[in-house]
Amino acid sequence: MPDATGLELLAQELREAEGEDAVLETTFFRGRGTLEIEPTHVRAVLERLRAAGYAFLASVHGVDYYPHEPRLGVHYELLDMGRVDRITVKLRVATDAPEVESVTADWPTADHQEREIYDMFGVVFRGHPDLRRILMPEDYEGHPQRRDFPVGGEPVVFTYNERDALGPM
């Protein structure tokens, strides 16, 4: 992992190359380096990190920071296999405009992961070659991993609630 000083130096290089607004914040916690970036710079920042040695995109995750805004997040986990080094890149978008540029063209491993984030959280990845639901049916309404998604549905029948779940007999 880059140490705290190395993380700040990396962030400064990104700011100089992409603009002062590219990196919003850095966090070094429990030996893990994290860059929080402006969503409009995602492809450029990831490409610069690739050039710095982080050539493997291990995973892409969706996050709901409810009730805080901007509420929806996308996390990218990058690895430098030569140095056995890891860095997390985070960005956040509001629910009224949940759009981020797709990185699938540069990182093919992001294909299904971006589709899952779209399906579960509703983040639209502009430029994705096949952005459609991957887990839920196409006609499903809503995004089940959002924290404001209604919980409930059909009761599950167990032996202790069998009479209540099935109704009067």
PDB file of C-alpha atoms in Angstrom, residues 7-137:
ATOM      1  CA  LEU A   7      -0.665   8.746  -1.172  1.00  0.00           C
ATOM      2  CA  GLU A   8      -0.444  12.542  -0.857  1.00  0.00           C
ATOM      3  CA  LEU A   9       2.307  12.677  -3.490  1.00  0.00           C
ATOM      4  CA  LEU A  10       0.195  10.557  -5.832  1.00  0.00           C
ATOM      5  CA  ALA A  11      -2.824  12.801  -5.226  1.00  0.00           C
ATOM      6  CA  GLN A  12      -0.729  15.894  -5.949  1.00  0.00           C
ATOM      7  CA  GLU A  13       0.497  14.384  -9.233  1.00  0.00           C
ATOM      8  CA  LEU A  14      -3.115  13.683 -10.219  1.00  0.00           C
ATOM      9  CA  ARG A  15      -4.175  17.234  -9.324  1.00  0.00           C
ATOM     10  CA  GLU A  16      -1.338  18.692 -11.394  1.00  0.00           C
ATOM     11  CA  ALA A  17      -2.170  16.495 -14.376  1.00  0.00           C
ATOM     12  CA  GLU A  18      -5.990  16.583 -14.269  1.00  0.00           C
ATOM     13  CA  GLY A  19      -6.783  19.801 -12.393  1.00  0.00           C
ATOM     14  CA  GLU A  20      -7.123  20.793  -8.753  1.00  0.00           C
ATOM     15  CA  ASP A  21     -10.703  19.470  -8.591  1.00  0.00           C
ATOM     16  CA  ALA A  22      -9.755  15.934  -9.740  1.00  0.00           C
ATOM     17  CA  VAL A  23      -8.873  14.610  -6.261  1.00  0.00           C
ATOM     18  CA  LEU A  24     -11.260  15.812  -3.560  1.00  0.00           C
ATOM     19  CA  GLU A  25      -9.798  13.973  -0.578  1.00  0.00           C
ATOM     20  CA  THR A  26      -7.257  11.384   0.470  1.00  0.00           C
ATOM     21  CA  THR A  27      -7.604   8.925   3.311  1.00  0.00           C
ATOM     22  CA  PHE A  28      -5.007   6.613   4.769  1.00  0.00           C
ATOM     23  CA  PHE A  29      -6.587   4.306   7.330  1.00  0.00           C
ATOM     24  CA  ARG A  30      -5.383   0.948   8.651  1.00  0.00           C
ATOM     25  CA  GLY A  31      -2.737   0.702   5.985  1.00  0.00           C
ATOM     26  CA  ARG A  32      -5.150   1.383   3.089  1.00  0.00           C
ATOM     27  CA  GLY A  33      -4.873   4.346   0.745  1.00  0.00           C
ATOM     28  CA  THR A  34      -8.041   5.883  -0.711  1.00  0.00           C
ATOM     29  CA  LEU A  35      -8.539   8.687  -3.208  1.00  0.00           C
ATOM     30  CA  GLU A  36     -11.933  10.359  -3.425  1.00  0.00           C
ATOM     31  CA  ILE A  37     -12.278  11.897  -6.864  1.00  0.00           C
ATOM     32  CA  GLU A  38     -14.623  14.098  -8.840  1.00  0.00           C
ATOM     33  CA  PRO A  39     -16.806  11.768 -10.997  1.00  0.00           C
ATOM     34  CA  THR A  40     -16.018  13.629 -14.235  1.00  0.00           C
ATOM     35  CA  HIS A  41     -12.348  12.620 -13.914  1.00  0.00           C
ATOM     36  CA  VAL A  42     -12.835   8.877 -13.376  1.00  0.00           C
ATOM     37  CA  ARG A  43     -11.386   7.597 -16.657  1.00  0.00           C
ATOM     38  CA  ALA A  44      -8.428   9.978 -16.632  1.00  0.00           C
ATOM     39  CA  VAL A  45      -7.562   9.235 -12.986  1.00  0.00           C
ATOM     40  CA  LEU A  46      -7.782   5.466 -13.475  1.00  0.00           C
ATOM     41  CA  GLU A  47      -5.599   5.687 -16.592  1.00  0.00           C
ATOM     42  CA  ARG A  48      -2.965   7.727 -14.733  1.00  0.00           C
ATOM     43  CA  LEU A  49      -3.016   5.179 -11.912  1.00  0.00           C
ATOM     44  CA  ARG A  50      -2.566   2.417 -14.499  1.00  0.00           C
ATOM     45  CA  ALA A  51       0.506   4.249 -15.818  1.00  0.00           C
ATOM     46  CA  ALA A  52       1.773   4.442 -12.212  1.00  0.00           C
ATOM     47  CA  GLY A  53       1.625   0.636 -11.959  1.00  0.00           C
ATOM     48  CA  TYR A  54      -1.939  -0.067 -10.787  1.00  0.00           C
ATOM     49  CA  ALA A  55      -2.721  -2.133 -13.873  1.00  0.00           C
ATOM     50  CA  PHE A  56      -5.313  -4.535 -12.430  1.00  0.00           C
ATOM     51  CA  LEU A  57      -8.882  -3.450 -11.670  1.00  0.00           C
ATOM     52  CA  ALA A  58      -9.820  -6.021  -9.044  1.00  0.00           C
ATOM     53  CA  SER A  59     -13.383  -4.881  -8.399  1.00  0.00           C
ATOM     54  CA  VAL A  60     -15.996  -2.166  -8.739  1.00  0.00           C
ATOM     55  CA  HIS A  61     -18.573  -1.697  -5.962  1.00  0.00           C
ATOM     56  CA  GLY A  62     -21.722   0.330  -5.458  1.00  0.00           C
ATOM     57  CA  VAL A  63     -22.472   2.028  -2.138  1.00  0.00           C
ATOM     58  CA  ASP A  64     -25.459   3.927  -0.719  1.00  0.00           C
ATOM     59  CA  TYR A  65     -24.464   6.604   1.787  1.00  0.00           C
ATOM     60  CA  TYR A  66     -28.080   7.352   2.770  1.00  0.00           C
ATOM     61  CA  PRO A  67     -29.010   9.841   4.243  1.00  0.00           C
ATOM     62  CA  HIS A  68     -25.909  11.803   3.182  1.00  0.00           C
ATOM     63  CA  GLU A  69     -25.657  13.521  -0.187  1.00  0.00           C
ATOM     64  CA  PRO A  70     -24.279  12.936  -2.703  1.00  0.00           C
ATOM     65  CA  ARG A  71     -25.744   9.628  -1.821  1.00  0.00           C
ATOM     66  CA  LEU A  72     -24.565   6.978  -4.275  1.00  0.00           C
ATOM     67  CA  GLY A  73     -20.956   5.892  -4.497  1.00  0.00           C
ATOM     68  CA  VAL A  74     -18.796   3.814  -6.810  1.00  0.00           C
ATOM     69  CA  HIS A  75     -15.559   2.296  -5.494  1.00  0.00           C
ATOM     70  CA  TYR A  76     -12.749   0.994  -7.708  1.00  0.00           C
ATOM     71  CA  GLU A  77     -10.101  -1.338  -6.235  1.00  0.00           C
ATOM     72  CA  LEU A  78      -6.819  -1.190  -8.162  1.00  0.00           C
ATOM     73  CA  LEU A  79      -3.815  -3.448  -7.666  1.00  0.00           C
ATOM     74  CA  ASP A  80      -0.149  -3.098  -8.522  1.00  0.00           C
ATOM     75  CA  MET A  81       0.876  -6.739  -8.858  1.00  0.00           C
ATOM     76  CA  GLY A  82       4.602  -5.961  -9.067  1.00  0.00           C
ATOM     77  CA  ARG A  83       4.773  -4.115  -5.751  1.00  0.00           C
ATOM     78  CA  VAL A  84       1.857  -6.006  -4.204  1.00  0.00           C
ATOM     79  CA  ASP A  85       0.156  -2.673  -3.652  1.00  0.00           C
ATOM     80  CA  ARG A  86      -3.511  -1.659  -3.526  1.00  0.00           C
ATOM     81  CA  ILE A  87      -5.402   1.618  -3.798  1.00  0.00           C
ATOM     82  CA  THR A  88      -9.098   2.456  -3.621  1.00  0.00           C
ATOM     83  CA  VAL A  89     -10.642   5.164  -5.784  1.00  0.00           C
ATOM     84  CA  LYS A  90     -14.042   6.451  -4.675  1.00  0.00           C
ATOM     85  CA  LEU A  91     -16.540   8.804  -6.256  1.00  0.00           C
ATOM     86  CA  ARG A  92     -20.036   9.927  -5.304  1.00  0.00           C
ATOM     87  CA  VAL A  93     -23.062  10.993  -7.345  1.00  0.00           C
ATOM     88  CA  ALA A  94     -26.464  12.363  -6.372  1.00  0.00           C
ATOM     89  CA  THR A  95     -29.627  10.292  -6.800  1.00  0.00           C
ATOM     90  CA  ASP A  96     -31.213  12.931  -9.056  1.00  0.00           C
ATOM     91  CA  ALA A  97     -28.349  12.540 -11.597  1.00  0.00           C
ATOM     92  CA  PRO A  98     -26.680   9.182 -10.901  1.00  0.00           C
ATOM     93  CA  GLU A  99     -24.366   9.128 -13.916  1.00  0.00           C
ATOM     94  CA  VAL A 100     -20.715   8.151 -14.237  1.00  0.00           C
ATOM     95  CA  GLU A 101     -18.662   7.476 -17.331  1.00  0.00           C
ATOM     96  CA  SER A 102     -18.115   3.768 -17.940  1.00  0.00           C
ATOM     97  CA  VAL A 103     -14.552   2.457 -17.705  1.00  0.00           C
ATOM     98  CA  THR A 104     -15.370  -0.801 -19.496  1.00  0.00           C
ATOM     99  CA  ALA A 105     -13.570   0.244 -22.688  1.00  0.00           C
ATOM    100  CA  ASP A 106     -10.301   0.623 -20.737  1.00  0.00           C
ATOM    101  CA  TRP A 107     -10.924  -2.054 -18.102  1.00  0.00           C
ATOM    102  CA  PRO A 108     -13.006  -4.956 -19.542  1.00  0.00           C
ATOM    103  CA  THR A 109     -13.317  -6.529 -16.093  1.00  0.00           C
ATOM    104  CA  ALA A 110     -15.659  -3.646 -15.143  1.00  0.00           C
ATOM    105  CA  ASP A 111     -18.355  -4.805 -17.590  1.00  0.00           C
ATOM    106  CA  HIS A 112     -20.499  -7.022 -15.366  1.00  0.00           C
ATOM    107  CA  GLN A 113     -19.663  -5.078 -12.218  1.00  0.00           C
ATOM    108  CA  GLU A 114     -20.988  -1.823 -13.696  1.00  0.00           C
ATOM    109  CA  ARG A 115     -24.124  -3.654 -14.803  1.00  0.00           C
ATOM    110  CA  GLU A 116     -24.638  -4.959 -11.269  1.00  0.00           C
ATOM    111  CA  ILE A 117     -24.240  -1.457  -9.794  1.00  0.00           C
ATOM    112  CA  TYR A 118     -26.735  -0.156 -12.364  1.00  0.00           C
ATOM    113  CA  ASP A 119     -29.176  -2.930 -11.463  1.00  0.00           C
ATOM    114  CA  MET A 120     -28.857  -2.738  -7.681  1.00  0.00           C
ATOM    115  CA  PHE A 121     -28.248   1.014  -7.129  1.00  0.00           C
ATOM    116  CA  GLY A 122     -29.423   2.771 -10.303  1.00  0.00           C
ATOM    117  CA  VAL A 123     -26.090   4.365 -11.247  1.00  0.00           C
ATOM    118  CA  VAL A 124     -26.035   4.866 -15.024  1.00  0.00           C
ATOM    119  CA  PHE A 125     -22.655   4.233 -16.664  1.00  0.00           C
ATOM    120  CA  ARG A 126     -22.501   6.411 -19.792  1.00  0.00           C
ATOM    121  CA  GLY A 127     -20.849   4.665 -22.710  1.00  0.00           C
ATOM    122  CA  HIS A 128     -21.304   1.140 -21.344  1.00  0.00           C
ATOM    123  CA  PRO A 129     -21.644  -1.286 -24.297  1.00  0.00           C
ATOM    124  CA  ASP A 130     -24.555  -3.280 -22.816  1.00  0.00           C
ATOM    125  CA  LEU A 131     -26.064  -1.482 -19.816  1.00  0.00           C
ATOM    126  CA  ARG A 132     -29.058  -3.522 -18.743  1.00  0.00           C
ATOM    127  CA  ARG A 133     -30.156  -5.406 -15.670  1.00  0.00           C
ATOM    128  CA  ILE A 134     -28.015  -8.391 -14.792  1.00  0.00           C
ATOM    129  CA  LEU A 135     -29.658  -9.849 -11.645  1.00  0.00           C
ATOM    130  CA  MET A 136     -33.238  -8.566 -11.592  1.00  0.00           C
ATOM    131  CA  PRO A 137     -35.854  -9.013 -14.350  1.00  0.00           C
TER     132      PRO A 137
END
